[in-house]
Coordinates of C-alpha atoms in Angstrom, one line a residue:
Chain A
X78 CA 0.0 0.0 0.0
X79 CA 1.5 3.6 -0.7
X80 CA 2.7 5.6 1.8
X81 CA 1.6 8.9 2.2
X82 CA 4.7 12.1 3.8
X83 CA 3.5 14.4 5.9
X84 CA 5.6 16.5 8.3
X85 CA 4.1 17.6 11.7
X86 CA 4.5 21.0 13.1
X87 CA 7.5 20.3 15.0
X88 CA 9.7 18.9 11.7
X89 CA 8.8 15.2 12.4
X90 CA 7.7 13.3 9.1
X91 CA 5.6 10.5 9.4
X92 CA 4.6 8.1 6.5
X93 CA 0.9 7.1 7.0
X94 CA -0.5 4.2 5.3
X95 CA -3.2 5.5 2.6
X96 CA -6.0 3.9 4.3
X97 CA -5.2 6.3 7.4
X98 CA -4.3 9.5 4.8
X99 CA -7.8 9.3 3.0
X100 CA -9.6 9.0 6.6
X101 CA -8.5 12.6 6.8
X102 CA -10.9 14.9 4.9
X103 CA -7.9 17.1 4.9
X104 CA -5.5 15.5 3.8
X105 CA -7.6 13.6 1.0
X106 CA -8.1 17.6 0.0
X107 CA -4.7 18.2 -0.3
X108 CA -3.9 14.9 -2.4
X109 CA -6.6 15.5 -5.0
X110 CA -5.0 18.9 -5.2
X111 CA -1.3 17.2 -5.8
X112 CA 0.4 14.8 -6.5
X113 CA 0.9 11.9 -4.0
X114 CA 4.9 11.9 -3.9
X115 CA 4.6 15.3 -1.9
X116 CA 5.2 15.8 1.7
X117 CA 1.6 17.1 3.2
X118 CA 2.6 19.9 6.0
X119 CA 0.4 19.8 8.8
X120 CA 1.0 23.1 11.0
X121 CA -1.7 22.4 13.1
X122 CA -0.6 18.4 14.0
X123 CA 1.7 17.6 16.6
X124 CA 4.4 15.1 16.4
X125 CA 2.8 13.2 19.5
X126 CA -0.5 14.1 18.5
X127 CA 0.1 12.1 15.0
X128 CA 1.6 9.2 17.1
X129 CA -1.8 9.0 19.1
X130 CA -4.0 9.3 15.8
X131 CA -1.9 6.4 14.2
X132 CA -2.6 4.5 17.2
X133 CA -6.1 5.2 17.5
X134 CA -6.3 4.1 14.3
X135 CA -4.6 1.1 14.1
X136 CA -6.8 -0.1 17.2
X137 CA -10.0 0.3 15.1
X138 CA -8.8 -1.2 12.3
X139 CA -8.6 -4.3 14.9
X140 CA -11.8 -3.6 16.0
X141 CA -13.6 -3.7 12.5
X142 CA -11.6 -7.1 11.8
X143 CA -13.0 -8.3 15.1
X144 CA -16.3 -7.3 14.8
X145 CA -16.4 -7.6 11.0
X146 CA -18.1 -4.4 10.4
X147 CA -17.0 -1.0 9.3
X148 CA -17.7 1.3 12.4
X149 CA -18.8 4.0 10.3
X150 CA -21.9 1.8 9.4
X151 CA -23.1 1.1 12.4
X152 CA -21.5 3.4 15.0
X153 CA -22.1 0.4 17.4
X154 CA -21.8 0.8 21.3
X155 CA -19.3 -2.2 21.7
X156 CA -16.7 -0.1 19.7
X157 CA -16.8 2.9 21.6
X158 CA -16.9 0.9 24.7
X159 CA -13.8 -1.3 23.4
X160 CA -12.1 2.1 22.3
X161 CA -12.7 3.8 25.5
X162 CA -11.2 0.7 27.7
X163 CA -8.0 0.7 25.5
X164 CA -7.1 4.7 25.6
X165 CA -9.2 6.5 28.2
X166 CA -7.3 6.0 31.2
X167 CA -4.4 6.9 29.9
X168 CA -5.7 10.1 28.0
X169 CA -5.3 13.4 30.1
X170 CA -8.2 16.0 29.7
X171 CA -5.8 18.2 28.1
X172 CA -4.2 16.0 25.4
X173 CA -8.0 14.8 24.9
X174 CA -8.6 18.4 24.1
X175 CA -5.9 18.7 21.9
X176 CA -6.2 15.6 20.4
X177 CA -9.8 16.6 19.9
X178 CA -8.9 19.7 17.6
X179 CA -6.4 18.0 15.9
X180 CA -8.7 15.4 14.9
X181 CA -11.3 17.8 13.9
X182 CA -9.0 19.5 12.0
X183 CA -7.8 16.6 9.8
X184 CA -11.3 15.4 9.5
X185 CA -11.4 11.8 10.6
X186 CA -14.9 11.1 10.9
X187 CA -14.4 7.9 13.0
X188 CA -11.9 9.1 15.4
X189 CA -14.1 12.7 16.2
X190 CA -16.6 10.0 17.1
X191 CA -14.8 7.8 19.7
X192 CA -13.1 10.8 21.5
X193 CA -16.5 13.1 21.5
X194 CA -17.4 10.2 23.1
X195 CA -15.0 9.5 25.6
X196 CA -15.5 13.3 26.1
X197 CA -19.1 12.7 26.9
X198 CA -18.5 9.9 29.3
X199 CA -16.5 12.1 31.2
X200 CA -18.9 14.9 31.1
X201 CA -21.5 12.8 32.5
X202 CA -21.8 12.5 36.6
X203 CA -20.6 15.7 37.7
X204 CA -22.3 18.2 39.6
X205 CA -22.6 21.8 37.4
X206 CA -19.7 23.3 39.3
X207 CA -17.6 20.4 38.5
X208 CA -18.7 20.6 34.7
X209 CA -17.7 24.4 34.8
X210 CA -14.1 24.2 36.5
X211 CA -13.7 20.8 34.2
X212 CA -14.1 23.3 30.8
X213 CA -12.8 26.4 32.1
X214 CA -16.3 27.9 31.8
X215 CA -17.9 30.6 33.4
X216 CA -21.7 30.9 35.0
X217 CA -23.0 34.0 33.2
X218 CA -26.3 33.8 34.3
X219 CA -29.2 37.1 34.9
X220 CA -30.2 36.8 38.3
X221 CA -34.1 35.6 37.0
X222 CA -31.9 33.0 34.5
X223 CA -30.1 32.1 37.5
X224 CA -34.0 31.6 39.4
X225 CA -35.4 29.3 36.3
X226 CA -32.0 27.3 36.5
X227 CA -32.0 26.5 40.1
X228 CA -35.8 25.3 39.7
X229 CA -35.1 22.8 36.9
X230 CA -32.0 21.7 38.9
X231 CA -34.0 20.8 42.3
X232 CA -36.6 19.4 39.8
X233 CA -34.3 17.0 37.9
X234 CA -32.3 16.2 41.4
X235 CA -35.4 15.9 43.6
X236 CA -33.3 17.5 46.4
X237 CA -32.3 20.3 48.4
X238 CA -30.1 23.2 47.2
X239 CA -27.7 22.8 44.4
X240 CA -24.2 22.2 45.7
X241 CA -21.9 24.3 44.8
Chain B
X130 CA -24.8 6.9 43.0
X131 CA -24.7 10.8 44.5
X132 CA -24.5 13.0 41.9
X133 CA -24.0 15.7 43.9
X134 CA -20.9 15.1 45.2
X135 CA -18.2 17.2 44.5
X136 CA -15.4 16.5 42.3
X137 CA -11.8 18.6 43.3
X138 CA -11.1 21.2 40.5
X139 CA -9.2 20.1 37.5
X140 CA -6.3 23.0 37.3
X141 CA -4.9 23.0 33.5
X142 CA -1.9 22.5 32.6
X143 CA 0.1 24.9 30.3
X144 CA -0.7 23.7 26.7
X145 CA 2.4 21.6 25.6
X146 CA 1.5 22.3 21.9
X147 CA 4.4 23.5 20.0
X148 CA 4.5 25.1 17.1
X149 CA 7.8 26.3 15.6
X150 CA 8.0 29.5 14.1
X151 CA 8.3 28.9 10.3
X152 CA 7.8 26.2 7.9
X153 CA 9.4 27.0 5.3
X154 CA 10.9 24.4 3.0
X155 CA 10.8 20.8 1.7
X156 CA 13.6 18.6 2.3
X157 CA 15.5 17.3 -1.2
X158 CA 13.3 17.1 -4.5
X159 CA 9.9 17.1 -2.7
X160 CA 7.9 19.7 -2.9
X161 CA 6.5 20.8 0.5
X162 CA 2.7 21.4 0.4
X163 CA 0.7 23.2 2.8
X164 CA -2.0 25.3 3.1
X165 CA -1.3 28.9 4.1
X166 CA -5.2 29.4 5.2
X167 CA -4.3 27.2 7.9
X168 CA -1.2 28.9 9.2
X169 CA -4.0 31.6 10.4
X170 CA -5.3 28.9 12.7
X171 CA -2.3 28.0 14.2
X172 CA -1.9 31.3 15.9
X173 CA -5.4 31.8 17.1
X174 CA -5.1 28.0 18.6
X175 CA -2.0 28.2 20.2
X176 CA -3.4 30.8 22.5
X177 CA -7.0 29.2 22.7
X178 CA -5.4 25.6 24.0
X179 CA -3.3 27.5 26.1
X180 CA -6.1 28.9 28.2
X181 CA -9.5 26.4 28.5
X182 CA -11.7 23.9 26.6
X183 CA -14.2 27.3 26.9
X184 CA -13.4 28.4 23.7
X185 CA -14.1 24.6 22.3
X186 CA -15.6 25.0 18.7
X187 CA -19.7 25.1 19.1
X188 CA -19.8 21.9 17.0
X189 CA -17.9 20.0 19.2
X190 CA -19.3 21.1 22.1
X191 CA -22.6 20.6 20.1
X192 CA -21.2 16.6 19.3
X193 CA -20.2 16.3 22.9
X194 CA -23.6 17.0 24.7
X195 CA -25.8 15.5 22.0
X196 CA -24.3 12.1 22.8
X197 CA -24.6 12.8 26.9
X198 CA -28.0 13.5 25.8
X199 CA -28.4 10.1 23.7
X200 CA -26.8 8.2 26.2
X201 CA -28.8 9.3 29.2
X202 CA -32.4 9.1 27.6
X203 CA -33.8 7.6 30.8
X204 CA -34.2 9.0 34.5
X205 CA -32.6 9.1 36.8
X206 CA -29.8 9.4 34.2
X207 CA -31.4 12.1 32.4
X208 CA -30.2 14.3 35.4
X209 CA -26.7 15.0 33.4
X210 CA -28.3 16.6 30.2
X211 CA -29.9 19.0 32.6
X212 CA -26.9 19.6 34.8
X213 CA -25.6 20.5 31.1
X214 CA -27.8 22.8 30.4
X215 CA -26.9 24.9 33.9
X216 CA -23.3 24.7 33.2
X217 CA -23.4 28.5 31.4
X218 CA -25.8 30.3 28.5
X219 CA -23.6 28.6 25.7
X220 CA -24.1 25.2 27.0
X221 CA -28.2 26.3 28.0
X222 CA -28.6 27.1 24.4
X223 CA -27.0 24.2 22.8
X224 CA -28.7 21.5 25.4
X225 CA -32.0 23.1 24.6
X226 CA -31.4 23.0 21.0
X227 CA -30.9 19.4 21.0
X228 CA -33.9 18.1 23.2
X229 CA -36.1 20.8 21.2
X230 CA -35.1 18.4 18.0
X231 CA -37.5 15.7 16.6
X232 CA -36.0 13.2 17.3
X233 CA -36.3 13.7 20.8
X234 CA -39.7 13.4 20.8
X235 CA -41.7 14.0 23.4
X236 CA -38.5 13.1 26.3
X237 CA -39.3 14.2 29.3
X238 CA -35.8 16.5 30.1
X239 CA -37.0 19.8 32.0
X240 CA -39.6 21.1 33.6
X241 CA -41.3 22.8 30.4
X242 CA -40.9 19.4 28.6
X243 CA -44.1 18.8 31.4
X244 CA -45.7 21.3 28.5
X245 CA -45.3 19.8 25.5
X246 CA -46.8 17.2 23.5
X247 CA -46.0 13.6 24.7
X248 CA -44.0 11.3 22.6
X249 CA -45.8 9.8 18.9
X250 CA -45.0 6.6 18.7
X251 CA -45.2 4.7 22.3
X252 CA -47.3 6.6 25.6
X253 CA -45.2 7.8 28.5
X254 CA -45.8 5.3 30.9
X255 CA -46.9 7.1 34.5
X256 CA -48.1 6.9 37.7
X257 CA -50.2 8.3 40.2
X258 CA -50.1 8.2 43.9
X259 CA -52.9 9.4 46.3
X260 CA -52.5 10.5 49.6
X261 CA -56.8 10.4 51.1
X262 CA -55.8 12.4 54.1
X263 CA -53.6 15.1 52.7
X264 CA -55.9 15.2 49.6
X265 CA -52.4 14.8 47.7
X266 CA -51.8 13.8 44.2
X267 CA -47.8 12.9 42.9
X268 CA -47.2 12.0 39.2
X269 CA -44.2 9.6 39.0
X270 CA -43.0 8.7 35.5
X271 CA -42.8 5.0 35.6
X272 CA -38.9 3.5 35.1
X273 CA -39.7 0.0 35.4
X274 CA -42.9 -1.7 34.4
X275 CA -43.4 -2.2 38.6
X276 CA -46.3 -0.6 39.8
X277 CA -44.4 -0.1 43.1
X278 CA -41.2 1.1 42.2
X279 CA -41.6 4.9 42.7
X280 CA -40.0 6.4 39.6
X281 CA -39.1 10.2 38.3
X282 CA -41.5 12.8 40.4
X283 CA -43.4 15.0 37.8
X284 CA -46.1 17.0 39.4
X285 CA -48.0 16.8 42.4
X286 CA -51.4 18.2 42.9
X287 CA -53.9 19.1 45.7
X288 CA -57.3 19.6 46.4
X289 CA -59.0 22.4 47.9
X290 CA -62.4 23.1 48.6
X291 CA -63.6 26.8 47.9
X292 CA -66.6 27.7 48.7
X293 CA -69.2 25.8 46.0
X294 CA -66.1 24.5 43.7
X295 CA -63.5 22.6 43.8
X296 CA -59.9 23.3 42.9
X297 CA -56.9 21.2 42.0
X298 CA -53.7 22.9 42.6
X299 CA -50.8 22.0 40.1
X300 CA -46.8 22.3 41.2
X301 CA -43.3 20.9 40.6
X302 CA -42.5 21.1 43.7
X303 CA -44.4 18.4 46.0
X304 CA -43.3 20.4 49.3
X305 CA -44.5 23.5 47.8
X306 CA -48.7 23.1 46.1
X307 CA -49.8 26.3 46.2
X308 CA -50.8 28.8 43.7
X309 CA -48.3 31.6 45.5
X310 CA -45.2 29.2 44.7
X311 CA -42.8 29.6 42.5
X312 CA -43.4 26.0 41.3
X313 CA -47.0 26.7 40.2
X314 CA -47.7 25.1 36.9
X315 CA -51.3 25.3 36.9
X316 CA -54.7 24.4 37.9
X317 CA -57.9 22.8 37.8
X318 CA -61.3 23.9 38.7
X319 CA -64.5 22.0 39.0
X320 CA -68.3 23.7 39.1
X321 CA -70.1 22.5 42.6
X322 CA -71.4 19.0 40.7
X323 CA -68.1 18.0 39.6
X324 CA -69.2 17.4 36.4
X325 CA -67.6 20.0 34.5
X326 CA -64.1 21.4 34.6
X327 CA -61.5 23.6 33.7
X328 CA -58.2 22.9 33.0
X329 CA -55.9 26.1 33.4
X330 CA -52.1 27.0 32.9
X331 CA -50.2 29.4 35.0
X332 CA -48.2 30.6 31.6
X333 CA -50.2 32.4 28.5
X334 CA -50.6 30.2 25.8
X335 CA -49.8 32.9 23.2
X336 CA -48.7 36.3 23.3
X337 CA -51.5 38.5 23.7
X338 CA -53.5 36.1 25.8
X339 CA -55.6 37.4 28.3
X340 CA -55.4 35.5 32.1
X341 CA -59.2 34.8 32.9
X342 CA -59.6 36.4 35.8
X343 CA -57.7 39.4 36.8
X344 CA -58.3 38.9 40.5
X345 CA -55.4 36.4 39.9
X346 CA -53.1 38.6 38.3
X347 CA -52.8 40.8 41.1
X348 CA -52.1 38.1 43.6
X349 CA -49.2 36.4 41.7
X350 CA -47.4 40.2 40.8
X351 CA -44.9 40.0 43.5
X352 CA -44.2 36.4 43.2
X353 CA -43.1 36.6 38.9
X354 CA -39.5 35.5 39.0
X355 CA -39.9 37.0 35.2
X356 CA -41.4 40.2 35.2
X357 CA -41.9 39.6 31.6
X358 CA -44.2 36.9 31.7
X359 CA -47.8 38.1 32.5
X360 CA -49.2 36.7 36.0
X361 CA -52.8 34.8 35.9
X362 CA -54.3 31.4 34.9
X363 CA -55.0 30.7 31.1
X364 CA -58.0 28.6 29.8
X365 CA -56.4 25.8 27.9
X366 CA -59.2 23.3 28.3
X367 CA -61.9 21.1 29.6
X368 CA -63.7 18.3 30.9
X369 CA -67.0 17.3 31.2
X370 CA -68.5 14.0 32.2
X371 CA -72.1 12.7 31.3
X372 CA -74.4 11.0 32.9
X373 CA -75.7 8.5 30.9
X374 CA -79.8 8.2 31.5
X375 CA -79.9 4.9 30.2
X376 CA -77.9 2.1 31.9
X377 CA -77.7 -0.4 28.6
X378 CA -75.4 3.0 27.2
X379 CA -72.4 2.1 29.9
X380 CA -70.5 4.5 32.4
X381 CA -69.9 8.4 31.7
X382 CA -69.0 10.0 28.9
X383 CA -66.5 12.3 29.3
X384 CA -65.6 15.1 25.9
X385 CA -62.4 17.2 26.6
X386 CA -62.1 20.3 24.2
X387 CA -58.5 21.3 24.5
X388 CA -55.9 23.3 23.3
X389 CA -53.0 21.3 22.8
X390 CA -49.8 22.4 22.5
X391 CA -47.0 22.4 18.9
X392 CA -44.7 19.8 19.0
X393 CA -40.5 20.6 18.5
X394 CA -39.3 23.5 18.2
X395 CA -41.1 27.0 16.8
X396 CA -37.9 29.1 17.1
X397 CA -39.2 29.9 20.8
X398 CA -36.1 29.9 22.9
X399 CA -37.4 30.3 26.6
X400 CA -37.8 27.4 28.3
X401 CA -41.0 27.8 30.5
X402 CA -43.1 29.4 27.8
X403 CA -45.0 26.4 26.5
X404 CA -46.0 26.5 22.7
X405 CA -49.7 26.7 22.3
X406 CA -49.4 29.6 19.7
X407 CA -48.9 27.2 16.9
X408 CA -50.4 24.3 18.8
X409 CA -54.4 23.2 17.7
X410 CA -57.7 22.9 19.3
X411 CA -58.7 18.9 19.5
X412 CA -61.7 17.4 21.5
X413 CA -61.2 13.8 23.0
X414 CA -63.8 11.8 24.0
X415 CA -64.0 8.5 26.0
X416 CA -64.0 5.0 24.3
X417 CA -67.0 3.4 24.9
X418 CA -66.4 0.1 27.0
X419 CA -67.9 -3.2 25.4
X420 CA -70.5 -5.4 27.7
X421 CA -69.3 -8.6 28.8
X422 CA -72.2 -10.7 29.3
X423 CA -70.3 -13.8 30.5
X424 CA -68.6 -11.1 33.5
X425 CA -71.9 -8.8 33.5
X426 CA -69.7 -5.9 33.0
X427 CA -68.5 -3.0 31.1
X428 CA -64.5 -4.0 29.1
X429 CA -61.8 -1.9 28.2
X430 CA -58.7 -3.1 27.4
X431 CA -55.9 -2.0 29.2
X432 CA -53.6 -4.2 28.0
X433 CA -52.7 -4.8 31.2
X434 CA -52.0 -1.2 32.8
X435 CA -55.1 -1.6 35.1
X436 CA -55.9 -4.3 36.8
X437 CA -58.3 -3.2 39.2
X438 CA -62.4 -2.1 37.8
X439 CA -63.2 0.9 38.7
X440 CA -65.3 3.4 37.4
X441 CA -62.6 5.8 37.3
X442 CA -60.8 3.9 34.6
X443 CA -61.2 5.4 31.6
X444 CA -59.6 5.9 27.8
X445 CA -59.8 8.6 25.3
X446 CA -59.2 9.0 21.8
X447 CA -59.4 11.7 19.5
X448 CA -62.9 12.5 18.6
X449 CA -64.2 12.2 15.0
X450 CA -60.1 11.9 14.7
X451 CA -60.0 12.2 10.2
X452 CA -57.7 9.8 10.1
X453 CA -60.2 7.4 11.5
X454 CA -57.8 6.6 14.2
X455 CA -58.6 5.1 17.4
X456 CA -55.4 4.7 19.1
X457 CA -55.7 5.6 22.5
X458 CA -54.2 9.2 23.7
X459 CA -54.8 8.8 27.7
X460 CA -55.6 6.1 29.6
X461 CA -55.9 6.0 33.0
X462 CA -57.1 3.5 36.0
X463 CA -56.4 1.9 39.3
X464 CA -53.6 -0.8 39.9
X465 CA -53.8 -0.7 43.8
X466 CA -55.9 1.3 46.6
X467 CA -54.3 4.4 46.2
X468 CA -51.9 3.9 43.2
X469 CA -53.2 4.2 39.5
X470 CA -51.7 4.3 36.2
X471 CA -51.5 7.0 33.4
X472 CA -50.5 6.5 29.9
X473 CA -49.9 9.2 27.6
X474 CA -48.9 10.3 24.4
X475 CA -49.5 13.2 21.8
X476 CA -50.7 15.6 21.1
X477 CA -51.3 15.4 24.9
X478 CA -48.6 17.2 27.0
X479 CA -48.1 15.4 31.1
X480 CA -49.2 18.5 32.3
X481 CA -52.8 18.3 30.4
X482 CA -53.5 14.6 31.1
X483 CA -52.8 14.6 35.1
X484 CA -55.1 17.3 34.9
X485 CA -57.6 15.5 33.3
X486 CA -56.9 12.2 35.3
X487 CA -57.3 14.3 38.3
X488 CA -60.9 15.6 36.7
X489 CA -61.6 11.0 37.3
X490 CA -61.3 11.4 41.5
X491 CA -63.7 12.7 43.7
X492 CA -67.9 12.2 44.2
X493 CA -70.0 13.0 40.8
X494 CA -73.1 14.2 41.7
X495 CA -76.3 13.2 39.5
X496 CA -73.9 11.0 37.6
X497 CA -74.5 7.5 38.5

């Protein structure tokens, strides 16, 4: 199978297989546009951000040829559940940020899916203050938004005051 | 599991992104492709990771909470799209966005959810508790098909006699059933027989609408945590049950003129204000029970959501419905001494059919 160059933002060159290159809306892009022999630059990639993608990769290739069916098709919960065992523990909330981007970036449909995932999973189970210091947000509420949020909180929780 | 406990704050680490300063050059006799739009991006990211996931594109955000929301379609689960939805405005208005969709059709998520229509395809399975002595009514959305198990609280209700009527008071919060609370969803009034009732909403059903009486305007001024919305109760429909003269023609007949709310999304953002603007008038009427001369009685069939007679039990399709359907849009009835059942589904929202349920309790007079 051809190998396709590209060179990270940190000078690092990586030969992806062409299975992996054409995953990437972007890079696909650039191919169509010239001629397979040159190096793709990727200013926005990482060298240990490509390393992760290539792994990610590689794992669900073994997961299709387990379950012998292209995840795309079916977007089956056994998948993201295998994915998640194999990388989330591992995965710091800031390189699954980054790595989130990155992915975006390069388009590959079935990676954005596993890590929006794993995203998710980690979203889920924390109390509203958690959620906030977890994304850096911050509670911009009007005093009467504030009001209709604390109602559908003690609704949904059945409980006393929100913790804060 | 507690959700509420708390979680120590994640500090963030400096981005370790780096990005060298030019990219200039192929090595040898390849040519070096890339694409100068993106260079722009570079800059703007390396100062956005460097500071939060806050400035996280929309989309992904967007991906990110629509599959908390698919994920945790049941209760109690359902309790992290709405802790979602509090996080800030951004995260409101994308959480809202997706439960308003189609697809999430008729899920019970928020409060106002209690507003709209109930799902198409298959009822909301409910149920109501009595209490005799506090004259105390709690709707519980059912989790399991146990008619024990005591599931999500919806509403609770509570009667109070005044004077030659009867009035049902409507709230979310089941500490708090009075029409002075904050909580207050509506209510429902009966004339002295208890025939005929009124079904009415604390919120106006359109802009423009006029509450029907403005005695009750005044009393709710000081309590509007929104200025904005008008104070009152709106008219948004009835029940009325019939006596039949002749025995051989079965139990009451009950007809229910309504105005029923739009289903989805109408581009209204606000969360409490229920969508009866674009929503339709309907009338639903009983379905006639069957004699069983074997049992010498009147038949329904429940399909096993009731299992004890009673002349409370009751169905109701839409009348002279032009699709000719008779599928069954509220069914209600007993399944222990004080616990009953209460199936819905659109264009009814849980809001409309407690009410009318609660219309079922309670001494007819000059009806059988």
């Amino acid at each position: 199978m051809k190998k396709i160059s590209v060179r990270t933002s940190d000078g690092q060159e990586f030969e992806l297989e062409e299975n992996l290159a054409m995953e990437s809306a972007t890079i696909k892009t650039s191919l169509d546009a010239f001629s397979r022999d040159d190096i793709i630059l990727l200013p926005n990639v990482n060298s240990w951000e490509m390393v992760k993608i290539i792994e990610f990769f590689t794992k669900v290739q073994e997961l299709e040829t387990k379950f012998g069916v292209k995840f795309m098709e079916k977007k089956e919960g056994r998948f993201l559940e295998a994915f998640q065992a194999e990388f989330d523990k591992d995965l710091s909330d800031d390189n699954l940020y980054c790595l989130l981007w990155t992915v975006d970036y390069l388009g590959i449909e079935v990676l954005l899916e596993n890590l929006c995932h794993l995203m998710a999973e980690r979203t889920k189970n924390k109390t509203v203050e958690s959620c906030r210091n977890l994304f850096g947000v911050q509670h911009d509420y009007t005093p009467e938004e504030e009001a209709e949020i604390r109602e559908d909180y003690s609704w949904a929780f059945e409980g006393p005051e929100i913790e804060e | 599991m507690s959700l509420r406990k708390s979680f120590l704050s994640r500090k963030f680490s400096k981005s370790f992104r780096e990005f060298n300063g030019s990219q200039a050059g192929g090595g040898g006799d390849r040519r070096v492709v890339h694409d100068s739009a993106e260079l722009d991006r570079v800059s703007d990211s390396v100062e956005s990771t460097a500071s939060s996931w806050s400035t996280l594109l929309p989309e992904l955000l967007g991906e990110i909470i629509q599959r908390v929301e698919d994920s945790e379609d049941k209760w109690p689960h359902r309790q992290n799209v709405v802790a979602c939805a509090c996080v800030c405005k951004r995260w409101r208005d994308i959480t809202k966005e997706i439960v308003r969709t189609p697809s999430a059709n008729g899920r019970i998520t928020f409060p106002s959810c209690l507003k709209q229509p109930g799902p198409s395809d298959f009822p909301h399975q409910c149920l109501i508790k009595r209490n005799k002595k506090t004259s105390t009514f709690y709707l519980y959305l059912a989790l399991t098909p146990s008619f024990t198990d005591k599931g999500k609280f919806l509403l609770a209700a509570r009667r109070y006699r005044r004077g030659s009527h009867t009035e049902y008071i409507i709230s979310l919060d089941a500490e708090d059933i009075s029409q002075g609370s904050n909580a207050y969803v509506g209510k429902l009034s009966s004339d002295f027989l208890g025939t005929n009732f009124t079904i009415y909403d604390s919120q106006p059903p359109h802009s423009g609408a006029k509450p029907a009486s403005r005695r009750s305007s005044r009393r709710f001024a000081s309590k509007q945590i929104s200025p904005q919305v008008p104070a009152g109760n709106f008219e948004v429909g009835q029940v009325s049950y019939r006596f039949n003269l002749l025995k051989s023609r079965g139990p009451r007949r009950m007809i229910c003129p309504l105005n029923c709310p739009a289903s989805g999304g109408s581009g209204n953002s606000e969360m409490k204000k229920p969508d009866y603007g674009s929503g339709h008038n309907t009338v639903l009427r009983n379905k006639a029970p069957r004699w069983h001369d074997q049992l010498q009685c009147w038949c329904l069939n429940f399909h096993g959501r009731v299992t004890v007679a009673s002349v409370k039990n009751f169905q109701l399709v839409v009348a002279l419905d032009p699709k000719g359907d008779d599928e069954t849009v509220l069914q209600f009835g007993k399944v222990g001494d004080d616990t009953f059942t209460m199936d819905f589904r659109h264009p009814l929202s849980a809001f409309q059919a407690f009410a009318i349920c609660l219309t079922s309790f309670g001494t007819k007079l000059a009806c059988e």
